[in-house]
Short mmCIF file of C-alpha atoms and ligand atoms in Angstrom, two decimals:
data_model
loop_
_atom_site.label_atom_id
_atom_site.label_comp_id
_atom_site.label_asym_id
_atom_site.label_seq_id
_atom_site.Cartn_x
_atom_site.Cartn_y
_atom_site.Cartn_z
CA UNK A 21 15.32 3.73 -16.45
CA UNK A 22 13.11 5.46 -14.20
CA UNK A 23 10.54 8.04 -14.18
CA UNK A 24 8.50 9.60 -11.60
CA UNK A 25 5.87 11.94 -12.20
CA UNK A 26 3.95 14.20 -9.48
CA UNK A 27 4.33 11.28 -7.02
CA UNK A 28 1.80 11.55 -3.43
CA UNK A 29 1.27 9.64 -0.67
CA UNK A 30 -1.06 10.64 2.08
CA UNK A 31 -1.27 8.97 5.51
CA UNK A 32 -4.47 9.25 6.97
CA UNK A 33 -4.14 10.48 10.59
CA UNK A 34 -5.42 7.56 12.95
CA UNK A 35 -7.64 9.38 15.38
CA UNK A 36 -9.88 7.84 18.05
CA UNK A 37 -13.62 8.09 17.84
CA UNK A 38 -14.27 11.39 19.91
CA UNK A 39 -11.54 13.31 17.69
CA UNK A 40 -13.60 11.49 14.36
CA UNK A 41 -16.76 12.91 16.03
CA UNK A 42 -15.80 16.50 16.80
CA UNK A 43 -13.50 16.94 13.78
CA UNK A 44 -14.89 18.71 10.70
CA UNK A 45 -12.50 17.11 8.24
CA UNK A 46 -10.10 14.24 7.52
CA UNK A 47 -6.45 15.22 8.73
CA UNK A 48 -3.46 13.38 5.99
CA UNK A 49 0.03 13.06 6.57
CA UNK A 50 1.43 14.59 3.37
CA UNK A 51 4.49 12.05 3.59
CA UNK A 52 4.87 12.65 -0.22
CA UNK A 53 3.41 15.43 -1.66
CA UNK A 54 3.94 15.76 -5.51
CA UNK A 55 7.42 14.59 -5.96
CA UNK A 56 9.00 14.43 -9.96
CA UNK A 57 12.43 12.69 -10.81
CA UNK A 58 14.71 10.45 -13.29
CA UNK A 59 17.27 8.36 -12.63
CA UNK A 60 18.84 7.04 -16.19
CA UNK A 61 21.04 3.67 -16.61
CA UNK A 62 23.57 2.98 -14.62
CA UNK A 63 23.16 6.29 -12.36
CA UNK A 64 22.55 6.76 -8.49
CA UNK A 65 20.71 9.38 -7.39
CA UNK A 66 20.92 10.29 -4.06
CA UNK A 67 17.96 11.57 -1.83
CA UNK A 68 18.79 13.60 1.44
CA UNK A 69 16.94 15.51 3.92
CA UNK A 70 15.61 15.63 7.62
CA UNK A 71 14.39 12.82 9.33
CA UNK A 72 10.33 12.53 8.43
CA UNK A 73 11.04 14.33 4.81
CA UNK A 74 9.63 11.49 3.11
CA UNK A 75 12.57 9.63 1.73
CA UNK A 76 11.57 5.92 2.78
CA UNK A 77 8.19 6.33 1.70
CA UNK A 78 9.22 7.67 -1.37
CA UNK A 79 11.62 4.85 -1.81
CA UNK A 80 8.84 1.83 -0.26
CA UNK A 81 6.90 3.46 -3.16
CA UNK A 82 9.09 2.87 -5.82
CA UNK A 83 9.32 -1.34 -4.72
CA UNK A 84 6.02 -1.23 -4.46
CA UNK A 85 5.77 -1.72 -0.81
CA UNK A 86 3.60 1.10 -0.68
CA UNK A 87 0.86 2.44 -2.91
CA UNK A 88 0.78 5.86 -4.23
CA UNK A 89 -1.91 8.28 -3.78
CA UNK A 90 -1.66 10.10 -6.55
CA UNK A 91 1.33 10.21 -9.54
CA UNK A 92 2.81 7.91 -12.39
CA UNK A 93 5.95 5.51 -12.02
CA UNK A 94 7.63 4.56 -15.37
CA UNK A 95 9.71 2.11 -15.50
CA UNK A 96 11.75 1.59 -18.77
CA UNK A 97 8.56 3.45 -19.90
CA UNK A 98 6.03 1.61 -18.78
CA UNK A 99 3.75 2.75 -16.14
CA UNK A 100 4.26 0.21 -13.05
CA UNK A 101 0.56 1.60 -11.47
CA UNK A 102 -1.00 -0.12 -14.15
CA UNK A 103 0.22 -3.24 -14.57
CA UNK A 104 -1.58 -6.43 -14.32
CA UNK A 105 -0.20 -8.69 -11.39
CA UNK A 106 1.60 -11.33 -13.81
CA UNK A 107 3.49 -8.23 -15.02
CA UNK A 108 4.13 -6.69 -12.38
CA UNK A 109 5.83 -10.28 -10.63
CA UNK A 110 8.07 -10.02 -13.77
CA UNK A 111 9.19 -6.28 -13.25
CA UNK A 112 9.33 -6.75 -9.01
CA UNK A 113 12.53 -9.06 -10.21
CA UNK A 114 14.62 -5.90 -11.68
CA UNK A 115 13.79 -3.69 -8.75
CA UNK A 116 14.92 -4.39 -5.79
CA UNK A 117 15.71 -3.31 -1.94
CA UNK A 118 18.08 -2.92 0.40
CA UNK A 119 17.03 -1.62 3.93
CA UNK A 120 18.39 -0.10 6.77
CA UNK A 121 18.26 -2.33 9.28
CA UNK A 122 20.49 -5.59 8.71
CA UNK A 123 19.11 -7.22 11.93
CA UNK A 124 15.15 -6.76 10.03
CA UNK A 125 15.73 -7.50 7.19
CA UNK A 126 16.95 -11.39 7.46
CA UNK A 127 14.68 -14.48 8.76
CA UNK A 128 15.84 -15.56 11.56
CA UNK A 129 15.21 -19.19 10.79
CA UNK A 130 16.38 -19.52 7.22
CA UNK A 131 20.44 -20.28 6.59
CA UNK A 132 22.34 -17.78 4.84
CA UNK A 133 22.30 -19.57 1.85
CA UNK A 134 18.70 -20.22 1.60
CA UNK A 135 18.55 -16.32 2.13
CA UNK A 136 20.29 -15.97 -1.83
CA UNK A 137 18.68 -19.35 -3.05
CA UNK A 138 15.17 -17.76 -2.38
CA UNK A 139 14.75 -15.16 -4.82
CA UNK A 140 16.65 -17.44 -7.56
CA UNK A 141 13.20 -20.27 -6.96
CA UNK A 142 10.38 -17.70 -6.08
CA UNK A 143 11.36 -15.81 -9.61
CA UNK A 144 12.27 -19.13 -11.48
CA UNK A 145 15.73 -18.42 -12.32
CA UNK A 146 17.03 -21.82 -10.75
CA UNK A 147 17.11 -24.25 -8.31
CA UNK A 148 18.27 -27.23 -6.65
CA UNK A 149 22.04 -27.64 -7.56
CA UNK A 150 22.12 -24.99 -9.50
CA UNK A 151 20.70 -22.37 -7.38
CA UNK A 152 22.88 -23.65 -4.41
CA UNK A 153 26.13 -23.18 -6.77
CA UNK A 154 24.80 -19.06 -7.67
CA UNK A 155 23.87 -18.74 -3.67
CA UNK A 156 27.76 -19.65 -2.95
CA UNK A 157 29.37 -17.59 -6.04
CA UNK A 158 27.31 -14.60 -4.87
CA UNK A 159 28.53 -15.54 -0.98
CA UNK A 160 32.20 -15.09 -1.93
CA UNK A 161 31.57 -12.03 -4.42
CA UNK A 162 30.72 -10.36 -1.15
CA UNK A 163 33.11 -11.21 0.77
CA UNK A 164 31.57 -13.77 2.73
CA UNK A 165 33.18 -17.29 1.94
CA UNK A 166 30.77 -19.95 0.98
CA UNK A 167 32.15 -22.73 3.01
CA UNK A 168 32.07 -20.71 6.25
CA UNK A 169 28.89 -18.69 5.47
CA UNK A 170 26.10 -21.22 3.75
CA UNK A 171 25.25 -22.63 6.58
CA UNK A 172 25.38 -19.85 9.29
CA UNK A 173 22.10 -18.78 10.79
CA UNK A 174 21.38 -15.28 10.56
CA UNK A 175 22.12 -15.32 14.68
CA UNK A 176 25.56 -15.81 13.94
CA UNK A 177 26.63 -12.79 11.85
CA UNK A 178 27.35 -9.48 12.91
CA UNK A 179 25.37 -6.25 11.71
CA UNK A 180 28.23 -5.52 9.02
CA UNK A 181 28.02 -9.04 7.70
CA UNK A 182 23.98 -9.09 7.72
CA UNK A 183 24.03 -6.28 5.66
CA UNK A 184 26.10 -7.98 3.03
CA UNK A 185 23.73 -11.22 3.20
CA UNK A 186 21.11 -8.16 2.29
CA UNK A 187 23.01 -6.54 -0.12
CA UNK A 188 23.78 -9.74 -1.91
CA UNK A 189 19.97 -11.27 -1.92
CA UNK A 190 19.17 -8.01 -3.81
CA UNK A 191 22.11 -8.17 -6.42
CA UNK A 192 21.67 -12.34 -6.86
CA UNK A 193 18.57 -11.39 -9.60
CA UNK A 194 20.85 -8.93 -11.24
CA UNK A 195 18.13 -6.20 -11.09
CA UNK A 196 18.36 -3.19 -13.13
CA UNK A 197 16.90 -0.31 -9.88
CA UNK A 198 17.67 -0.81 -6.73
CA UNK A 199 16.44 1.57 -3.88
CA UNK A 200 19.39 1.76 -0.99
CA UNK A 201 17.79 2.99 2.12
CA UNK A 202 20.59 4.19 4.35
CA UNK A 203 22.21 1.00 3.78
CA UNK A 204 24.92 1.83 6.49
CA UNK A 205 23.09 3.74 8.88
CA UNK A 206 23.12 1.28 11.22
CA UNK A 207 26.48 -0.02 11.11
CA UNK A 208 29.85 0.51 13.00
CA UNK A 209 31.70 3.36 11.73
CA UNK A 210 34.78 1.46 10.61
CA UNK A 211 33.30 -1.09 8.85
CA UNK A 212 31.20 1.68 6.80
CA UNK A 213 33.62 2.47 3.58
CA UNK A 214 33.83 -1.35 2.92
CA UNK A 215 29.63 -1.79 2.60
CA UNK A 216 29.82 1.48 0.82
CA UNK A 217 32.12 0.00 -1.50
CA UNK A 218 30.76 -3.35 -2.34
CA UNK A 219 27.42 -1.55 -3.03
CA UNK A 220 29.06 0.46 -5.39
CA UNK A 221 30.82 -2.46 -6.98
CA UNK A 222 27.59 -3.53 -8.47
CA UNK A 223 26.68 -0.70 -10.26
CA UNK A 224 29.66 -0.58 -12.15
CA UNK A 225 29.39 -4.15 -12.87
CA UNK A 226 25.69 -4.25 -13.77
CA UNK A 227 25.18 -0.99 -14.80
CA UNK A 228 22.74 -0.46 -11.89
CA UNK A 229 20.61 2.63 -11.80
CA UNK A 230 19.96 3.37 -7.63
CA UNK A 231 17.74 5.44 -5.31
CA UNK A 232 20.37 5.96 -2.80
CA UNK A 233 18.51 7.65 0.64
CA UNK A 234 20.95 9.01 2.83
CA UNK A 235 20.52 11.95 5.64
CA UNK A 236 24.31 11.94 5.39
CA UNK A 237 25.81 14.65 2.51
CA UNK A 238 29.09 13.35 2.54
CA UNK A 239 27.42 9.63 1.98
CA UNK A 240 25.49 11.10 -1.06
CA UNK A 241 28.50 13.12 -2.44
CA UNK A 242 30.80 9.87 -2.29
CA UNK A 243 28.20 8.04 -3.75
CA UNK A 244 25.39 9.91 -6.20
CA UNK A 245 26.00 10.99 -10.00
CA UNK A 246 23.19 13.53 -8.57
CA UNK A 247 21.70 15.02 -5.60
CA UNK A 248 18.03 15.46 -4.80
CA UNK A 249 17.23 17.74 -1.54
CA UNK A 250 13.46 16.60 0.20
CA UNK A 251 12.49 19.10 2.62
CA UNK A 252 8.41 17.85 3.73
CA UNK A 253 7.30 15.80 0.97
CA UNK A 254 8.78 18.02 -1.57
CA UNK A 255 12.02 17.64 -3.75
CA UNK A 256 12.82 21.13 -3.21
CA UNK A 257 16.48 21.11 -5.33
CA UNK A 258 18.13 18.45 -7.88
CA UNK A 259 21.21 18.38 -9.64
CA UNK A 260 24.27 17.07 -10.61
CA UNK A 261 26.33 16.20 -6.99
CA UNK A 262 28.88 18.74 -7.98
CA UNK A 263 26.62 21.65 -8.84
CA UNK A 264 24.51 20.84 -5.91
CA UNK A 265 27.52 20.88 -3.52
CA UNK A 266 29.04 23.57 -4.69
CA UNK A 267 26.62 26.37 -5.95
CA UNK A 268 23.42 25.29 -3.91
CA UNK A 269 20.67 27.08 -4.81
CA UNK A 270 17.94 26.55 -1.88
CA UNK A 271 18.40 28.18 1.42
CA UNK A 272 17.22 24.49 2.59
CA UNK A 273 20.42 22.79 0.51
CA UNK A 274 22.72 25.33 2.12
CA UNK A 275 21.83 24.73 5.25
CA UNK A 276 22.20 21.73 5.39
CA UNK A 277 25.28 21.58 3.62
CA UNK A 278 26.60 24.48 6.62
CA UNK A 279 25.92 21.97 9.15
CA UNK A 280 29.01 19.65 7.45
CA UNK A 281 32.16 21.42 8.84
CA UNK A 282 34.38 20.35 5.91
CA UNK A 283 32.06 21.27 3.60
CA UNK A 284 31.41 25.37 4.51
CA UNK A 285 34.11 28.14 5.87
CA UNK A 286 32.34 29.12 9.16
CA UNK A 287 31.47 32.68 7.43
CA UNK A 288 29.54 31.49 4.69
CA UNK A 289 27.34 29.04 6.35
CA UNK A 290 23.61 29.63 5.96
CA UNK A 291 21.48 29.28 9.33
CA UNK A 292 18.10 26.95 9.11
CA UNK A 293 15.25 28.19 12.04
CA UNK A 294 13.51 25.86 14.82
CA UNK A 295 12.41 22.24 13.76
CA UNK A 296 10.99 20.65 11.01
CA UNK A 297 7.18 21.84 10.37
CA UNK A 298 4.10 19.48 10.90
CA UNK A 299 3.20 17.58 7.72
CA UNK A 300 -0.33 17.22 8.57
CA UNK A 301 -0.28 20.91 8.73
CA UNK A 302 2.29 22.35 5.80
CA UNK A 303 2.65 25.74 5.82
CA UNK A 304 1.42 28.17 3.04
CA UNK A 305 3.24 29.38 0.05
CA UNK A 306 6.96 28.19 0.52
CA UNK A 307 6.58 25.49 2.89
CA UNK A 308 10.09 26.28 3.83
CA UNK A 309 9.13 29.65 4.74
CA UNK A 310 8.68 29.20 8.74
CA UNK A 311 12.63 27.97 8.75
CA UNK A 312 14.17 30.38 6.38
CA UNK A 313 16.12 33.47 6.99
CA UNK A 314 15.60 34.95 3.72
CA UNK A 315 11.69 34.47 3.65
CA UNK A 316 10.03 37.41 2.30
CA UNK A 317 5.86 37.77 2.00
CA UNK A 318 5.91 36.61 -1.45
CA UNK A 319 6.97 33.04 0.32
CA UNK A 320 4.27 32.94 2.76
CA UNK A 321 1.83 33.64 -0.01
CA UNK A 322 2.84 31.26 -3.05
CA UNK A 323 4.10 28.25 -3.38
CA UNK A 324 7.22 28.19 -5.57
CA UNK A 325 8.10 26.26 -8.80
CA UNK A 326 10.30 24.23 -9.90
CA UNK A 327 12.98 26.41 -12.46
CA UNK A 328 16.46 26.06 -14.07
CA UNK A 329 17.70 23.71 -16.46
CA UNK A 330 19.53 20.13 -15.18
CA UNK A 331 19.72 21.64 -11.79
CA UNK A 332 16.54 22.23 -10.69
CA UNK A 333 15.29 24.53 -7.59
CA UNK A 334 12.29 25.25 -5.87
CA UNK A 335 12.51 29.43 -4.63
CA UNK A 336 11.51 32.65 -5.11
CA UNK A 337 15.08 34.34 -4.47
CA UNK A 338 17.57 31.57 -5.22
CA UNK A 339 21.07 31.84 -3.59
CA UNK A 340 23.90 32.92 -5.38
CA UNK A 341 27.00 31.59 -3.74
CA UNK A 342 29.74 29.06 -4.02
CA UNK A 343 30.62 26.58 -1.15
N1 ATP B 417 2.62 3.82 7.46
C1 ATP B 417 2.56 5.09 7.84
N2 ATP B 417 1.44 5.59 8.42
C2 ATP B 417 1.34 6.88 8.79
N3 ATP B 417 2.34 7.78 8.65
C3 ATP B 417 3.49 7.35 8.11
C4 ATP B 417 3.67 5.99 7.68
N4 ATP B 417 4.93 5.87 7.17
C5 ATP B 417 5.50 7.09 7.27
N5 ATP B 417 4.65 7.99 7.84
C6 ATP B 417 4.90 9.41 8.09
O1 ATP B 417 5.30 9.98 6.86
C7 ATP B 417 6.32 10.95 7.04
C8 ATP B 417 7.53 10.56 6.21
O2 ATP B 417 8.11 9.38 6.76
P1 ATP B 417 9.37 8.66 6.13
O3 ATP B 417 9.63 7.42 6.90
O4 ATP B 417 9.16 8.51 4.67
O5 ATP B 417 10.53 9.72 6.38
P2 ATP B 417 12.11 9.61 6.21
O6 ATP B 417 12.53 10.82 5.43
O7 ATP B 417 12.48 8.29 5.66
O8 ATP B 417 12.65 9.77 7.71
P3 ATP B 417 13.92 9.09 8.43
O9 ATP B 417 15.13 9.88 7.98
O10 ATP B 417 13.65 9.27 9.89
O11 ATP B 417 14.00 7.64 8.02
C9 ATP B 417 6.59 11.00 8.54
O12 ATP B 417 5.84 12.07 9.07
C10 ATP B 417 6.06 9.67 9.02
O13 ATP B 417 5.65 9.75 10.36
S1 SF4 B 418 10.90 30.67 -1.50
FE1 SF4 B 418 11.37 32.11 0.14
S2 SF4 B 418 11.04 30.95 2.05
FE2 SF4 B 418 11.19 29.49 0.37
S3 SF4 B 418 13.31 28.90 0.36
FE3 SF4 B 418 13.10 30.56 -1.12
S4 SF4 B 418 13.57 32.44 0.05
FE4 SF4 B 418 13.21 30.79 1.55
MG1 MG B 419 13.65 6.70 6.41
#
């Protein structure tokens, strides 16, 4: 469904006009910084990491919210950073978003129902009467009934509820990719599962394929077919969910996955060092290497490549261990 081939996107650093003048060089935020992945039919893959990895960009990339730097997106084999704008309208219809932040993402001054009736006229899928009668079907497949919901302002509904509005704008064009960006992030606690659920719900019934960004492992295990592991702009591990879980291969993977108690016995959990590094500034060789115990000279000196087969990892002296 979805390819992505050595996918950048630099930032330029906003500086004011003494820095400009005394600087020697241009300074880039390497948000994304050659990033490769798939994501077949009716798959989710899931894409953890810190905070400031690169995951939203990455996804606002793939919607084409944001423009790459560098790198080719397929999508059922074409290349979306080529197409003409006509095209491109047509193809925006089968991708589509759902964002974090439920109390964003809705216009204030537009009923709930015009919310779902919106996408059906701007694509010319329906309207009038007939648009109205999808906007209210979609209203009660999430869980929202029609005759208490159409005509609520966005004012009136709670975080949980908001994000189902979101969630069903985005499934109302019955799109084909959809990028989840830590769809319940934001919401309570309890009402988590359910969201979780109806999200999931779709891509059985639609056979959606799904960028699901998460900084929570247990999210992505629930939820991804496969894992992905961004440490800096880098995909630095990918793999099945299981594999990924249970025989991690990065010292970045395991660490993480040590800092979920129910995932790793207190004696095998693998220690990560100080905080993220800078991405304006990304360290040499192994840009994991100021963080990780095991770094050895060979990481300080060269970057390492991508190896294995299905699961995919990015080190010089993988682990060998089972969580
Ligand atoms: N529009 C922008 N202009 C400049 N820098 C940006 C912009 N958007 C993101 N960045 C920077 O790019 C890097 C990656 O940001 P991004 O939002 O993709 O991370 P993230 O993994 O989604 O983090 P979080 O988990 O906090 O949501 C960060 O250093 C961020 O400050
Ligand atoms: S290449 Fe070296 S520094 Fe990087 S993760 Fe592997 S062992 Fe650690
Ligand atoms: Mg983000």
């Amino acid at each position: 469904m979805l390819e992505v081939r050595n996918l950048k996107k630099y930032f330029p650093v906003q500086k004011s006009a003494i820095e400009v003048f005394f600087s020697k060089k241009k300074e880039f935020i390497k948000a994304v910084d050659d990033v490769s992945f798939e994501i077949r039919k009716g798959e989710v893959l899931s894409l953890v990491g810190e905070s400031g990895c690169g995951k939203t960009t990455t996804g606002r990339i793939l919607v084409g919210l944001e423009t790459p730097s560098d790198g080719k997106i397929l999508f059922k084999g074409k290349d979306v950073t080529t197409l003409s704008k006509e095209e491109y309208r047509a193809l925006r219809k089968n991708i589509q978003m759902v964002f974090q932040d439920p109390y964003a993402s809705l216009n204030p001054r537009m009923k709930i129902g015009e919310h779902l009736e919106d996408p059906l006229i701007v694509h010319g899928v329906a309207e009038g009467d007939e648009a109205k009668e999808m906007a209210m079907k979609m209203l009660d497949r999430v869980g929202l009934p029609a005759e208490q919901f159409y005509n609520r302002m966005p004012y009136q509904l709670s975080g949980g509820q908001r994000q189902r509005v979101a969630i069903a704008r985005a499934m109302i064009l019955k799109p084909d990719f959809v990028v989840a960006d830590e769809p319940v992030s934001m919401i309570d606690v309890s009402l988590r599962a359910s969201i979780l659920n109806l999200l999931m719900s779709f891509k059985d019934e639609y056979s959606l394929s799904m960028l699901f960004i998460t900084h929570d492992l247990s999210v992505a295990r629930l939820v991804g077919d496969r894992i992905a592991v961004m440490y800096l702009g880098k995909i630095v591990e990918i793999g099945d969910t299981r594999e990924v879980i249970h025989y991690p291969k990065h010292p970045y993977t395991a660490a993480l996955l040590s800092s979920v108690p129910s995932f790793v016995r207190r004696e095998q959990r693998v220690e990560i060092i100080g905080d993220i590094a800078n991405p304006i500034d990304v360290p040499s060789g192994c840009r994991y290497h100021t963080r990780c115990p095991f770094a050895k000279q060979k990481c300080r000196e060269e970057e390492p490549e991508m190896q294995g087969n299905g699961h995919k990892f990015a080190c010089h002296y993988p682990l060998d261990i089972a969580f």
